[in-house]
Short mmCIF file of C-alpha atoms in Angstrom, two decimals:
data_model
loop_
_atom_site.label_atom_id
_atom_site.label_comp_id
_atom_site.label_asym_id
_atom_site.label_seq_id
_atom_site.Cartn_x
_atom_site.Cartn_y
_atom_site.Cartn_z
CA UNK A 1 -28.31 -8.64 -25.79
CA UNK A 2 -31.62 -7.23 -24.52
CA UNK A 3 -34.53 -5.41 -26.16
CA UNK A 4 -35.94 -2.08 -25.04
CA UNK A 5 -38.25 0.69 -26.18
CA UNK A 6 -36.08 3.67 -26.90
CA UNK A 7 -36.07 7.29 -27.97
CA UNK A 8 -33.63 7.62 -30.86
CA UNK A 9 -32.27 10.94 -32.10
CA UNK A 10 -29.61 11.98 -34.59
CA UNK A 11 -28.20 15.51 -34.69
CA UNK A 12 -26.62 15.94 -38.11
CA UNK A 13 -24.37 18.82 -39.17
CA UNK A 14 -25.36 20.06 -42.64
CA UNK A 15 -22.89 21.39 -45.20
CA UNK A 16 -20.09 19.18 -43.89
CA UNK A 17 -18.94 17.82 -47.26
CA UNK A 18 -18.59 21.28 -48.75
CA UNK A 19 -16.95 22.50 -45.56
CA UNK A 20 -14.10 19.99 -45.66
CA UNK A 21 -11.20 21.54 -47.54
CA UNK A 22 -8.34 19.88 -49.39
CA UNK A 23 -5.85 22.40 -48.02
CA UNK A 24 -3.99 20.66 -45.21
CA UNK A 25 -4.29 23.33 -42.53
CA UNK A 26 -7.94 24.01 -43.38
CA UNK A 27 -8.72 20.28 -43.24
CA UNK A 28 -7.01 19.95 -39.86
CA UNK A 29 -8.93 22.89 -38.41
CA UNK A 30 -12.19 21.67 -39.98
CA UNK A 31 -11.73 18.32 -38.21
CA UNK A 32 -11.03 20.00 -34.88
CA UNK A 33 -13.88 22.49 -35.24
CA UNK A 34 -16.38 19.80 -36.19
CA UNK A 35 -15.31 17.88 -33.11
CA UNK A 36 -15.92 20.94 -30.93
CA UNK A 37 -19.36 21.46 -32.46
CA UNK A 38 -20.34 17.84 -31.90
CA UNK A 39 -19.04 18.10 -28.34
CA UNK A 40 -21.28 21.03 -27.40
CA UNK A 41 -24.25 19.34 -29.10
CA UNK A 42 -23.85 16.25 -26.91
CA UNK A 43 -23.20 18.27 -23.75
CA UNK A 44 -26.44 20.21 -24.28
CA UNK A 45 -28.58 17.11 -23.63
CA UNK A 46 -27.29 15.30 -20.52
CA UNK A 47 -30.49 13.27 -20.37
CA UNK A 48 -29.61 11.45 -23.59
CA UNK A 49 -26.80 8.95 -23.95
CA UNK A 50 -24.29 9.26 -26.76
CA UNK A 51 -24.26 6.01 -28.71
CA UNK A 52 -21.78 7.07 -31.36
CA UNK A 53 -20.24 9.94 -33.26
CA UNK A 54 -20.92 9.14 -36.92
CA UNK A 55 -18.75 11.44 -39.01
CA UNK A 56 -20.64 14.73 -38.87
CA UNK A 57 -23.50 13.47 -36.68
CA UNK A 58 -24.21 12.46 -33.10
CA UNK A 59 -26.46 9.44 -32.46
CA UNK A 60 -28.24 9.73 -29.09
CA UNK A 61 -30.59 7.47 -27.14
CA UNK A 62 -32.43 6.83 -23.93
CA UNK A 63 -34.65 4.01 -22.82
CA UNK A 64 -38.34 4.93 -22.68
CA UNK A 65 -40.43 3.97 -19.68
CA UNK A 66 -44.15 3.28 -19.63
CA UNK A 67 -44.87 6.76 -18.24
CA UNK A 68 -42.90 8.63 -20.91
CA UNK A 69 -44.78 8.45 -24.25
CA UNK A 70 -47.01 11.50 -23.77
CA UNK A 71 -43.97 13.68 -23.13
CA UNK A 72 -41.60 12.39 -25.81
CA UNK A 73 -42.37 14.98 -28.48
CA UNK A 74 -41.92 17.80 -25.99
CA UNK A 75 -38.62 16.25 -24.88
CA UNK A 76 -37.41 16.02 -28.46
CA UNK A 77 -38.43 19.64 -29.11
CA UNK A 78 -36.64 20.90 -26.00
CA UNK A 79 -33.56 18.79 -26.70
CA UNK A 80 -33.36 19.96 -30.31
CA UNK A 81 -33.71 23.59 -29.25
CA UNK A 82 -30.93 23.21 -26.66
CA UNK A 83 -28.58 21.49 -29.12
CA UNK A 84 -29.38 23.99 -31.85
CA UNK A 85 -28.61 26.92 -29.56
CA UNK A 86 -25.36 25.39 -28.28
CA UNK A 87 -24.29 24.58 -31.84
CA UNK A 88 -24.89 28.10 -33.13
CA UNK A 89 -23.19 29.79 -30.19
CA UNK A 90 -20.08 27.64 -30.71
CA UNK A 91 -20.29 27.96 -34.49
CA UNK A 92 -20.00 31.74 -34.17
CA UNK A 93 -16.93 31.39 -31.98
CA UNK A 94 -15.35 29.07 -34.53
CA UNK A 95 -16.20 31.29 -37.50
CA UNK A 96 -15.01 34.44 -35.72
CA UNK A 97 -11.79 33.19 -34.22
CA UNK A 98 -8.56 34.82 -35.38
CA UNK A 99 -7.48 32.09 -37.79
CA UNK A 100 -7.95 33.06 -41.47
CA UNK A 101 -8.14 29.51 -42.85
CA UNK A 102 -11.23 28.18 -44.62
CA UNK A 103 -11.66 25.47 -41.98
CA UNK A 104 -12.46 28.20 -39.48
CA UNK A 105 -14.08 30.99 -41.48
CA UNK A 106 -16.40 28.76 -43.51
CA UNK A 107 -17.87 27.20 -40.37
CA UNK A 108 -20.45 30.00 -40.52
CA UNK A 109 -22.22 28.09 -43.32
CA UNK A 110 -22.78 24.92 -41.27
CA UNK A 111 -26.33 24.01 -40.20
CA UNK A 112 -27.93 21.48 -37.88
CA UNK A 113 -30.88 19.17 -38.45
CA UNK A 114 -32.47 16.41 -36.37
CA UNK A 115 -34.22 13.12 -37.03
CA UNK A 116 -36.06 11.42 -34.15
CA UNK A 117 -37.96 8.16 -33.72
CA UNK A 118 -39.28 5.91 -30.96
CA UNK A 119 -39.05 2.16 -31.41
CA UNK A 120 -37.75 -1.15 -30.19
CA UNK A 121 -34.00 -1.69 -30.24
CA UNK A 122 -31.66 -4.44 -29.18
CA UNK A 123 -29.01 -3.11 -26.81
CA UNK A 124 -25.66 -4.49 -25.82
CA UNK A 125 -22.57 -3.09 -24.16
CA UNK A 126 -19.18 -3.78 -25.71
CA UNK A 127 -16.13 -2.50 -23.83
CA UNK A 128 -18.27 -0.04 -21.88
CA UNK A 129 -19.85 1.32 -25.08
CA UNK A 130 -23.56 1.03 -25.74
CA UNK A 131 -24.48 -0.51 -29.11
CA UNK A 132 -27.96 -0.44 -30.65
CA UNK A 133 -29.26 -2.61 -33.47
CA UNK A 134 -32.63 -3.27 -35.07
CA UNK A 135 -34.92 -2.13 -37.87
CA UNK A 136 -35.82 1.06 -35.98
CA UNK A 137 -32.15 2.06 -35.85
CA UNK A 138 -31.89 1.47 -39.60
CA UNK A 139 -35.06 3.50 -40.23
CA UNK A 140 -33.76 6.43 -38.20
CA UNK A 141 -30.52 6.61 -40.17
CA UNK A 142 -32.16 6.23 -43.56
CA UNK A 143 -34.54 9.10 -42.81
CA UNK A 144 -31.57 11.46 -42.90
CA UNK A 145 -32.19 11.43 -46.66
CA UNK A 146 -35.55 13.10 -47.13
CA UNK A 147 -37.40 15.87 -48.96
CA UNK A 148 -37.85 18.31 -46.10
CA UNK A 149 -37.66 21.80 -47.70
CA UNK A 150 -35.81 23.41 -44.78
CA UNK A 151 -32.13 23.78 -43.96
CA UNK A 152 -32.60 23.26 -40.22
CA UNK A 153 -35.45 21.15 -38.94
CA UNK A 154 -36.64 18.40 -36.60
CA UNK A 155 -38.12 15.41 -38.42
CA UNK A 156 -40.18 12.97 -36.35
CA UNK A 157 -41.61 9.67 -37.43
CA UNK A 158 -45.33 9.09 -37.15
CA UNK A 159 -44.65 6.66 -34.28
CA UNK A 160 -43.06 9.46 -32.29
CA UNK A 161 -45.29 12.32 -33.45
CA UNK A 162 -48.39 10.34 -32.50
CA UNK A 163 -47.34 10.17 -28.84
CA UNK A 164 -48.46 13.78 -28.39
CA UNK A 165 -47.70 16.89 -30.45
CA UNK A 166 -49.65 19.61 -28.64
CA UNK A 167 -46.49 21.51 -27.71
CA UNK A 168 -45.26 21.94 -31.27
CA UNK A 169 -45.69 25.08 -33.42
CA UNK A 170 -48.74 25.21 -35.66
CA UNK A 171 -46.62 25.07 -38.82
CA UNK A 172 -45.96 21.33 -38.92
CA UNK A 173 -45.14 19.83 -42.32
CA UNK A 174 -45.46 16.26 -43.53
CA UNK A 175 -43.38 14.07 -45.82
CA UNK A 176 -43.90 10.48 -46.94
CA UNK A 177 -40.48 9.22 -48.04
CA UNK A 178 -39.92 5.82 -49.54
CA UNK A 179 -37.33 4.24 -47.25
CA UNK A 180 -35.19 1.48 -48.72
CA UNK A 181 -35.95 -1.82 -47.02
CA UNK A 182 -38.83 -0.36 -45.02
CA UNK A 183 -41.34 1.10 -47.46
CA UNK A 184 -43.32 4.32 -47.33
CA UNK A 185 -42.90 6.13 -44.03
CA UNK A 186 -44.93 9.09 -42.81
CA UNK A 187 -43.00 11.72 -40.86
CA UNK A 188 -43.61 15.25 -39.61
CA UNK A 189 -41.21 18.18 -39.44
CA UNK A 190 -40.91 21.59 -37.85
CA UNK A 191 -38.44 24.43 -38.29
CA UNK A 192 -36.04 24.01 -35.38
CA UNK A 193 -35.79 27.78 -34.95
CA UNK A 194 -39.49 27.89 -34.06
CA UNK A 195 -38.71 25.68 -31.08
CA UNK A 196 -36.23 28.19 -29.64
CA UNK A 197 -37.72 31.68 -29.18
CA UNK A 198 -34.27 33.11 -28.47
CA UNK A 199 -32.64 31.73 -31.62
CA UNK A 200 -32.39 35.18 -33.20
CA UNK A 201 -30.78 36.75 -30.13
CA UNK A 202 -27.74 34.58 -29.45
CA UNK A 203 -24.94 36.18 -27.42
CA UNK A 204 -22.09 37.70 -29.44
CA UNK A 205 -18.70 35.97 -29.11
CA UNK A 206 -16.40 37.56 -26.55
CA UNK A 207 -12.83 38.54 -27.36
CA UNK A 208 -11.52 36.08 -24.78
CA UNK A 209 -13.60 33.28 -26.25
CA UNK A 210 -12.46 34.05 -29.79
CA UNK A 211 -8.83 33.98 -28.68
CA UNK A 212 -9.21 30.71 -26.79
CA UNK A 213 -10.79 29.03 -29.85
CA UNK A 214 -7.93 30.29 -32.02
CA UNK A 215 -5.32 28.82 -29.70
CA UNK A 216 -7.25 25.57 -29.38
CA UNK A 217 -7.68 25.12 -33.15
CA UNK A 218 -3.98 25.78 -33.72
CA UNK A 219 -2.84 23.31 -31.07
CA UNK A 220 -5.41 20.55 -31.57
CA UNK A 221 -5.12 20.76 -35.35
CA UNK A 222 -1.36 20.15 -35.39
CA UNK A 223 -1.56 16.32 -35.11
CA UNK A 224 -3.93 16.25 -38.11
CA UNK A 225 -1.52 18.36 -40.13
CA UNK A 226 1.37 16.05 -39.24
CA UNK A 227 -0.65 12.95 -40.13
CA UNK A 228 -0.57 11.60 -36.57
CA UNK A 229 -4.27 11.58 -35.94
CA UNK A 230 -7.22 9.95 -37.70
CA UNK A 231 -10.77 11.17 -38.08
CA UNK A 232 -11.73 10.87 -34.42
CA UNK A 233 -13.41 13.95 -33.02
CA UNK A 234 -11.88 16.34 -30.52
CA UNK A 235 -14.61 17.35 -28.11
CA UNK A 236 -12.77 19.03 -25.26
CA UNK A 237 -14.36 22.26 -24.09
CA UNK A 238 -12.60 25.57 -23.93
CA UNK A 239 -13.94 28.44 -21.87
#
């Protein structure tokens, strides 16, 4: 096990609990659709390594070099904008596919938020999978519970925000949550839509794309309906 300075980021899908339906077909399609959404989120940031899919969230990381700190906030902003855009493009395909079940139609209510931090982590590889541990990893996860008054946002700890925030919008908010086991933490947030100027002009789903998502949800959801698959995420891409 080795220690390293790392950029830590969680992309968390909001509204997931409400989204999951008790109807069997809707639940199966909700599982598949959430997997697709997490897949496009991860694919949007090839410079970050996926540590783990955690239910409705993706935990991402990269080691930080000595020349990086001044550019970390800008990297987080660009990464969040890219993931947010990819998520919303795919979300529209899911919500507008031809399946009438709640697991597909109600995807339109899902949102995406981000929590980011820079800190020291202990890293180890187990069966080719990267594992991270340490107080900074705990802090990152506990900050998912906060008082940010926005549905979609990027929340950055003071440690990260202080590396250089000149590229952020002027409307930066601040919260000081009491984090269990850590104490009072100062963090700063921005509306993620302000980081993506094209967020209000996303391309409309094509007929071909809608059809392909319908076929994919029907086929990939079948094992869930038959009880042959657990809660692992399906992340295969469909054109």
